[in-house]
Tab-separated table of C-alpha atoms in Angstrom:
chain	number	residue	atom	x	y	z
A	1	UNK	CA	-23.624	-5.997	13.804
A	2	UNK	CA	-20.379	-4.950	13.407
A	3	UNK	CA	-19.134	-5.662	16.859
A	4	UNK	CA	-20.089	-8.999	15.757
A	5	UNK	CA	-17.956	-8.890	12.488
A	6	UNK	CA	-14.507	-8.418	14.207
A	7	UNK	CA	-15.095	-11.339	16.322
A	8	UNK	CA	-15.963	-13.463	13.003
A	9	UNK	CA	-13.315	-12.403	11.134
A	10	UNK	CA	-10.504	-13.483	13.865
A	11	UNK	CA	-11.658	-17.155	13.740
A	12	UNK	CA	-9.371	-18.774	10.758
A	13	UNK	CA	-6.423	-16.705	11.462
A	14	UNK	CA	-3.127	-18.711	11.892
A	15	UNK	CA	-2.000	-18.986	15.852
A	16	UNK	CA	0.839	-17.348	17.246
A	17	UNK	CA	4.063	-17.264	14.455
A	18	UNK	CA	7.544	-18.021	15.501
A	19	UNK	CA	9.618	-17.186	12.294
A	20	UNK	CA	10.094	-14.372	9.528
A	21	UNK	CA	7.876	-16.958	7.165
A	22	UNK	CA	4.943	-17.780	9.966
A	23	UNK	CA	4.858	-14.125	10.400
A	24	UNK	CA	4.471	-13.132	7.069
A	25	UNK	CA	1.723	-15.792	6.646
A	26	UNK	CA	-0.144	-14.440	9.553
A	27	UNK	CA	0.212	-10.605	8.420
A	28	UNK	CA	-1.278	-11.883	4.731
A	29	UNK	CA	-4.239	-13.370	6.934
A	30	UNK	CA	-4.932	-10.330	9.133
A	31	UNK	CA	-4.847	-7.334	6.361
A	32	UNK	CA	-7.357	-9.535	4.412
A	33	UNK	CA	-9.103	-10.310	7.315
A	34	UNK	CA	-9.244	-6.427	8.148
A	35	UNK	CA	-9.886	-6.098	4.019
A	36	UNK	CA	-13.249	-8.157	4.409
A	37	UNK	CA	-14.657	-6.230	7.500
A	38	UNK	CA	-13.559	-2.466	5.666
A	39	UNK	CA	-15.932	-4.125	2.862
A	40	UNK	CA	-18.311	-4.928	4.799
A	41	UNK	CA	-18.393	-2.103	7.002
A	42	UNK	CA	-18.800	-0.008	3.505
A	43	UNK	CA	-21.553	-1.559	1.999
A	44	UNK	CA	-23.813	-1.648	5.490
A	45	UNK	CA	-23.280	2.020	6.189
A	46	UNK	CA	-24.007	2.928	1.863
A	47	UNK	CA	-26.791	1.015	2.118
A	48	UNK	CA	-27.925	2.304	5.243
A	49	UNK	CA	-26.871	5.991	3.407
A	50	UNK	CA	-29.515	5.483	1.246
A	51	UNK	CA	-31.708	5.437	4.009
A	52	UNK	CA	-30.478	8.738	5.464
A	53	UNK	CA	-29.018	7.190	8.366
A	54	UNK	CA	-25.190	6.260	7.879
A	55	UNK	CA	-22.011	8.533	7.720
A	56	UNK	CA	-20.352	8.438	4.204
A	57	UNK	CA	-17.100	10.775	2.759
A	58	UNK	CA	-14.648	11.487	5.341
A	59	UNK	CA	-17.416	10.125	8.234
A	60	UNK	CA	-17.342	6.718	6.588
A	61	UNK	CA	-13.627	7.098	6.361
A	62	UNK	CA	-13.062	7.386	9.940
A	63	UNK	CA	-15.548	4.858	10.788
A	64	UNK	CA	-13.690	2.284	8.216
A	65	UNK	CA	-10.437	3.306	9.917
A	66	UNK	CA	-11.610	2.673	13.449
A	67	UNK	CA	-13.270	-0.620	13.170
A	68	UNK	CA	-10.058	-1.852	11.074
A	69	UNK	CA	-7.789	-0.495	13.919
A	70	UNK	CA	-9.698	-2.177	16.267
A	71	UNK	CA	-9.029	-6.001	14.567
A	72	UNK	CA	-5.995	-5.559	14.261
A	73	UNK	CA	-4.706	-4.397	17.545
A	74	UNK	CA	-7.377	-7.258	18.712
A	75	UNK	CA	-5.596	-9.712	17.206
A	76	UNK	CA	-1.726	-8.441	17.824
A	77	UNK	CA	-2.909	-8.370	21.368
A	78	UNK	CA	-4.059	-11.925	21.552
A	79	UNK	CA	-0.902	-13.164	18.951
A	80	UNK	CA	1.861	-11.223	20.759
A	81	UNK	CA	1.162	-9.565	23.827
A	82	UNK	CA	4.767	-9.049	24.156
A	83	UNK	CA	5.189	-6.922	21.099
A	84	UNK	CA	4.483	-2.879	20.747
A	85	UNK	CA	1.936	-1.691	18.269
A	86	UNK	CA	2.283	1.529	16.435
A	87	UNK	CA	-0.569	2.811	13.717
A	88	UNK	CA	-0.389	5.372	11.674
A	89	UNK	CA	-0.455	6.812	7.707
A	90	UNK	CA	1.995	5.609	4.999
A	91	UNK	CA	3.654	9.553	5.537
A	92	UNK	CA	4.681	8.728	9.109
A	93	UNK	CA	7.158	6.008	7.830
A	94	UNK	CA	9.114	3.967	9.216
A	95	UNK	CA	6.032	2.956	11.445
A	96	UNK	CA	4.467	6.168	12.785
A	97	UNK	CA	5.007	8.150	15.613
A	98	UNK	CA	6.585	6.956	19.260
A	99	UNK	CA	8.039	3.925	16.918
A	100	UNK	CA	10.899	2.520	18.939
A	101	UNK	CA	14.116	0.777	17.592
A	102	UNK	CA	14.734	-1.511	20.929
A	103	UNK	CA	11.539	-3.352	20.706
A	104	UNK	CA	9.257	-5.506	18.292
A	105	UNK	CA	6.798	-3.721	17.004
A	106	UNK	CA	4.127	-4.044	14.942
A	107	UNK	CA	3.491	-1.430	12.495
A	108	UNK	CA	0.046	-0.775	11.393
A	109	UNK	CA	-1.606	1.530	8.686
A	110	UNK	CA	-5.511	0.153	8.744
A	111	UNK	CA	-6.720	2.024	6.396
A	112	UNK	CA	-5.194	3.625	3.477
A	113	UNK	CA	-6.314	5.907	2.115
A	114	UNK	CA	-9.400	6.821	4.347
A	115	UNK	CA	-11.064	9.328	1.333
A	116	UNK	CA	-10.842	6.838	-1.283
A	117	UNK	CA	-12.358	4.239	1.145
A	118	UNK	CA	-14.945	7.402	1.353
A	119	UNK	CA	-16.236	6.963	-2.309
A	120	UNK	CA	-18.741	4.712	-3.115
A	121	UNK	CA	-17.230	2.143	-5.673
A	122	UNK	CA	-13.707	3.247	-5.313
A	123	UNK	CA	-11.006	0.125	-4.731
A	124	UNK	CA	-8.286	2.658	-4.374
A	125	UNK	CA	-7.814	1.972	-0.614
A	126	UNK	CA	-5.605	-0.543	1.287
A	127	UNK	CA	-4.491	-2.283	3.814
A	128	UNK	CA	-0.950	-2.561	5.407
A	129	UNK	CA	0.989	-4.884	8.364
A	130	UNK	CA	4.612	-4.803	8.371
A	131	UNK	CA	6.723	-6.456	12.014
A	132	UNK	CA	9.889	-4.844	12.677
A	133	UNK	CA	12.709	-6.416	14.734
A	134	UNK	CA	15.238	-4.752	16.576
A	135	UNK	CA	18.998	-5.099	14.254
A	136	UNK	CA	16.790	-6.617	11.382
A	137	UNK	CA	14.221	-4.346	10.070
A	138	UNK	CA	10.899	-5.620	8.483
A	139	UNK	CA	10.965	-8.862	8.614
A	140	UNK	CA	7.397	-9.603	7.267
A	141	UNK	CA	5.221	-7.598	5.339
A	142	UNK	CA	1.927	-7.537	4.179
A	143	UNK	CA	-0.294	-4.823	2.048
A	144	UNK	CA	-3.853	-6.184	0.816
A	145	UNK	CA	-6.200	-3.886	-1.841
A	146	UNK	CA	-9.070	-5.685	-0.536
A	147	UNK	CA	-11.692	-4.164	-3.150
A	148	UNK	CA	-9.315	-5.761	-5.440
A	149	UNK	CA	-8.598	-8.981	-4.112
A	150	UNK	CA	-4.871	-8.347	-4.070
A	151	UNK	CA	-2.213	-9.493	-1.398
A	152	UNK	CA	1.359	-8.653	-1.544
A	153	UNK	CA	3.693	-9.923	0.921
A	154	UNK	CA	7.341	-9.443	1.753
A	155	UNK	CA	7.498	-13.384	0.045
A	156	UNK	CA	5.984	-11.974	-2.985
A	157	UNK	CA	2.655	-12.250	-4.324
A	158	UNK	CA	-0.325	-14.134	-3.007
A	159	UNK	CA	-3.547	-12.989	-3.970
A	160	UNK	CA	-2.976	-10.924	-7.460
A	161	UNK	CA	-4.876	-10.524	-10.610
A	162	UNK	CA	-2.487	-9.571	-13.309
A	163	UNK	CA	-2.989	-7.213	-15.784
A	164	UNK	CA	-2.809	-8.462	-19.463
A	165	UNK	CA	-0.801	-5.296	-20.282
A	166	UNK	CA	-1.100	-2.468	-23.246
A	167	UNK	CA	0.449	-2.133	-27.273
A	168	UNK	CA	4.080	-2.004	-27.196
A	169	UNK	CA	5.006	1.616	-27.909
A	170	UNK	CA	2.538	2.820	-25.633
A	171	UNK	CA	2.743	5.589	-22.939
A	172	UNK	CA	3.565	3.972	-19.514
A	173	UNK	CA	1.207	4.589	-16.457
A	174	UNK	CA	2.959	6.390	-13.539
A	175	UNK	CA	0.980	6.676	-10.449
A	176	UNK	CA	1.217	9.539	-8.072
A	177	UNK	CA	-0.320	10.932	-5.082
A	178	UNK	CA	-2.720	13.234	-6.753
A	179	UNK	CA	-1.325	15.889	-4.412
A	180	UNK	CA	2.020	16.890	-3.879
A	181	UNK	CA	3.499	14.152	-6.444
A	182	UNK	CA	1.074	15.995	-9.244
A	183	UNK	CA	3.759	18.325	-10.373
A	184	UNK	CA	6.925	15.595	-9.964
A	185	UNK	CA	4.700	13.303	-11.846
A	186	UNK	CA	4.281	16.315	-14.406
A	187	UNK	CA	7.936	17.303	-14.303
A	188	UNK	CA	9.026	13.567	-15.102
A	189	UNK	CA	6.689	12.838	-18.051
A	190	UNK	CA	8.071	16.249	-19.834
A	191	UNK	CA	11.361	14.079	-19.846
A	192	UNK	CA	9.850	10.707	-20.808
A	193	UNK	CA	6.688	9.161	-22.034
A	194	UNK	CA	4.791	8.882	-18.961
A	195	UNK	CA	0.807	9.295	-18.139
A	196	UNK	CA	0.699	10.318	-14.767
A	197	UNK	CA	-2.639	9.082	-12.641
A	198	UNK	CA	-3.773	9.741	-9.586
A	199	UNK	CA	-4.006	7.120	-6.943
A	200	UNK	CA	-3.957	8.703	-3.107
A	201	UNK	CA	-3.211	5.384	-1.665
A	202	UNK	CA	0.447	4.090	-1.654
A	203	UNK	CA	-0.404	0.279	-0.693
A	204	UNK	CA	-2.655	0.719	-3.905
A	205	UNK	CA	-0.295	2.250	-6.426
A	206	UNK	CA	2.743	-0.594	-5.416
A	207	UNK	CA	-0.271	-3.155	-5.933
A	208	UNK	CA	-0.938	-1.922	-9.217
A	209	UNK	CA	2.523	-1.680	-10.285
A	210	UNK	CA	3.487	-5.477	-9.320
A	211	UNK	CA	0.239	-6.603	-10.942
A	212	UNK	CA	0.954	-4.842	-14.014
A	213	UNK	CA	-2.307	-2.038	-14.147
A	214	UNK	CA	0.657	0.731	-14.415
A	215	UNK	CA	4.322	0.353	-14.634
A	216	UNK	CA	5.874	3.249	-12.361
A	217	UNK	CA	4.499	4.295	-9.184
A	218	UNK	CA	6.035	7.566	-7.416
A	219	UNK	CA	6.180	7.537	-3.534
A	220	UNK	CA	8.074	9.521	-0.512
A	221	UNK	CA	10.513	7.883	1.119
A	222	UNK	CA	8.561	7.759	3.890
A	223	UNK	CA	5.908	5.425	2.629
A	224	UNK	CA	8.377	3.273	0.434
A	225	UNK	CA	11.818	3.376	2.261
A	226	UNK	CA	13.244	1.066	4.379
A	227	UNK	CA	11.655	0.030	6.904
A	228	UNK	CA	8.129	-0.225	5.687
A	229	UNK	CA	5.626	-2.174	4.785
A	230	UNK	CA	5.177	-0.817	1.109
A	231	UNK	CA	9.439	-0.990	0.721
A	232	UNK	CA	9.232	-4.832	1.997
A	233	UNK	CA	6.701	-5.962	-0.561
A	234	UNK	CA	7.640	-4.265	-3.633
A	235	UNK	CA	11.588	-5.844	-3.049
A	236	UNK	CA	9.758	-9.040	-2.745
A	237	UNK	CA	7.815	-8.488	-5.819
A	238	UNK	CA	10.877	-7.884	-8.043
A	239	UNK	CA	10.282	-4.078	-8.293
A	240	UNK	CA	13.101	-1.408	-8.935
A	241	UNK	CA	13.550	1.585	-7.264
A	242	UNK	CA	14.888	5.109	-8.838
A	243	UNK	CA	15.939	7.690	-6.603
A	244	UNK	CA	14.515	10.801	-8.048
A	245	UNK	CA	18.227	12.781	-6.649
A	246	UNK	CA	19.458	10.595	-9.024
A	247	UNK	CA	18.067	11.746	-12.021
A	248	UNK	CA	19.144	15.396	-11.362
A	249	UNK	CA	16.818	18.409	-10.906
A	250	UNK	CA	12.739	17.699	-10.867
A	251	UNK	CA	10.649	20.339	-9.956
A	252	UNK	CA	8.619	19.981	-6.874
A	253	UNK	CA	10.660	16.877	-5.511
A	254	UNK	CA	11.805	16.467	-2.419
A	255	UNK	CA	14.606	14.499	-0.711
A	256	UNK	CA	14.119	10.849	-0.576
A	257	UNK	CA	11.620	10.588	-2.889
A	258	UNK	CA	11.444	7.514	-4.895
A	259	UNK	CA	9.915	5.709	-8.643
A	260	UNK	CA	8.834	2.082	-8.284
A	261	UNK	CA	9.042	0.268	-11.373
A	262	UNK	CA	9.119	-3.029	-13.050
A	263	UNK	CA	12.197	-4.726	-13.041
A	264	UNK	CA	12.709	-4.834	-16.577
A	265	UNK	CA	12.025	-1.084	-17.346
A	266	UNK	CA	14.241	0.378	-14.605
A	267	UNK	CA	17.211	0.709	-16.597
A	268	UNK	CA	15.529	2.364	-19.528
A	269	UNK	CA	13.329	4.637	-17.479
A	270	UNK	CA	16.576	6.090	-15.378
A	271	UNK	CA	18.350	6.473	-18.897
A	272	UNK	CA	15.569	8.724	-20.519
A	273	UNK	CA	14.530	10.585	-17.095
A	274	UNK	CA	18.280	11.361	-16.334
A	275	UNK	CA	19.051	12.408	-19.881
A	276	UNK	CA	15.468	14.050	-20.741
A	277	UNK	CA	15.525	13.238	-24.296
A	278	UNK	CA	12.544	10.772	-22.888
A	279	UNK	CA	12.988	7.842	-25.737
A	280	UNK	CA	11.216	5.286	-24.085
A	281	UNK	CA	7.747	3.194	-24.182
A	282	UNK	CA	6.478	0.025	-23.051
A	283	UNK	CA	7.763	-2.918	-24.767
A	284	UNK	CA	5.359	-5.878	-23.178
């Protein structure tokens, strides 16, 4: 049944791409394309749990990962046989591992983050497809939230619900890994008002950022810096970025490390984090 899914969802896609703009329309296709078989694949195997007969948690995880790897690299391979293809995590960065700078490549992260993806009912996971050309970078860019119906590309938007937003005055949401990022997130709402959340994924904290369901989303710069997919689409989206060396000492940071925000709350937000007397709130 599934074998059967990944040859489905490749019929639609948009042939072979020949600039940055064709590219980024057929990375937009693929993640959601990759989106709709994770969702899938997630509600045959719960159902099937229910039965006693499916993997779920870290099992279902894997699985999801797997079976999104394998479209992907399916359809790179049939696009651009030419090009390298590297998967990985958003913590390998720029890429993954074996990533080389002389080539085209193709950097994938099919499922992110695989525990989320784990949970029945969580939409926490995502999707990412950046292509990265030798003396250029990223030059397109995709990250999809499929349980959400999201798409962000490295030309903006595409498929985004946006958040109606909260009362001015109110605490703004910052996002954080849940792990590590706990005690930054901690550490940086001491010095402003901030109400950290957790949300593992990084494709799904940028998402919620640009759509507007938090404001500030903390990442390493290895899954936001240059050269990934995440870094690509939030530029394109209008967010700012706020080096957290530049705000002076934060416990538990480390180097590179990096706030996304909304454009027009970046210059506030550095002013209260770098001078901790954290007089700030959401204005719209």
């Amino acid at each position: 049944m599934v074998v059967a899914e990944v040859g489905a969802v490749a019929e639609g896609l948009p042939g072979a791409a020949t600039s940055p703009s064709e590219h980024t329309e057929f990375a937009a296709a693929v993640v959601q394309q990759a989106g709709r078989l994770l969702l899938d694949v997630r509600s045959h195997e719960e159902g099937a749990h229910e039965e006693g007969s499916a993997p779920s948690g870290t099992a279902l995880g894997d699985l999801g990962r797997r079976w999104a790897e394998l479209l992907i690299r399916n359809r790179l391979m049939t696009s651009f046989p030419g090009d390298a293809v590297v998967c990985g995590t958003p913590a390998d960065g720029r890429g993954g591992r074996g990533c080389r700078d002389d080539r085209r490549t193709w950097l994938v992260v099919p499922l992110d983050d695989e525990r989320a993806y784990g949970r029945p009912g969580s939409p926490y996971w995502a999707v990412h497809l950046a292509l990265r050309e030798p003396g250029l970078g990223v030059t397109a860019a995709a990250v999809a939230v499929p349980a959400l119906c999201s798409v962000v590309t490295s030309t903006g938007p595409r498929s985004l619900w946006h958040h109606p937003g909260r009362p001015p005055g109110t605490a703004l949401v910052l996002l954080h890994d849940g792990e590590r990022g706990r005690a930054v997130a901690t550490a940086l709402a001491g010095k402003a008002p901030l109400r950290p959340r957790p949300v593992a994924s990084a494709g799904a904290r940028t998402v919620a950022v640009v759509d507007g369901t938090a404001d500030v989303c903390l990442h390493t710069g290895a899954e936001a810096g240059e050269g990934t997919a995440v870094g690509a689409v939030a530029e394109a989206s209008g967010l700012r970025a706020i080096r957290l060396a530049d705000l002076g000492t934060v416990p538990g940071a480390a180097e590179g490390d990096v706030l996304l925000c909304r454009a027009h709350l970046a210059d506030a937000l550095h002013r209260a984090l770098a001078s901790s007397r954290g007089r700030l709130a959401r204005t719209e």
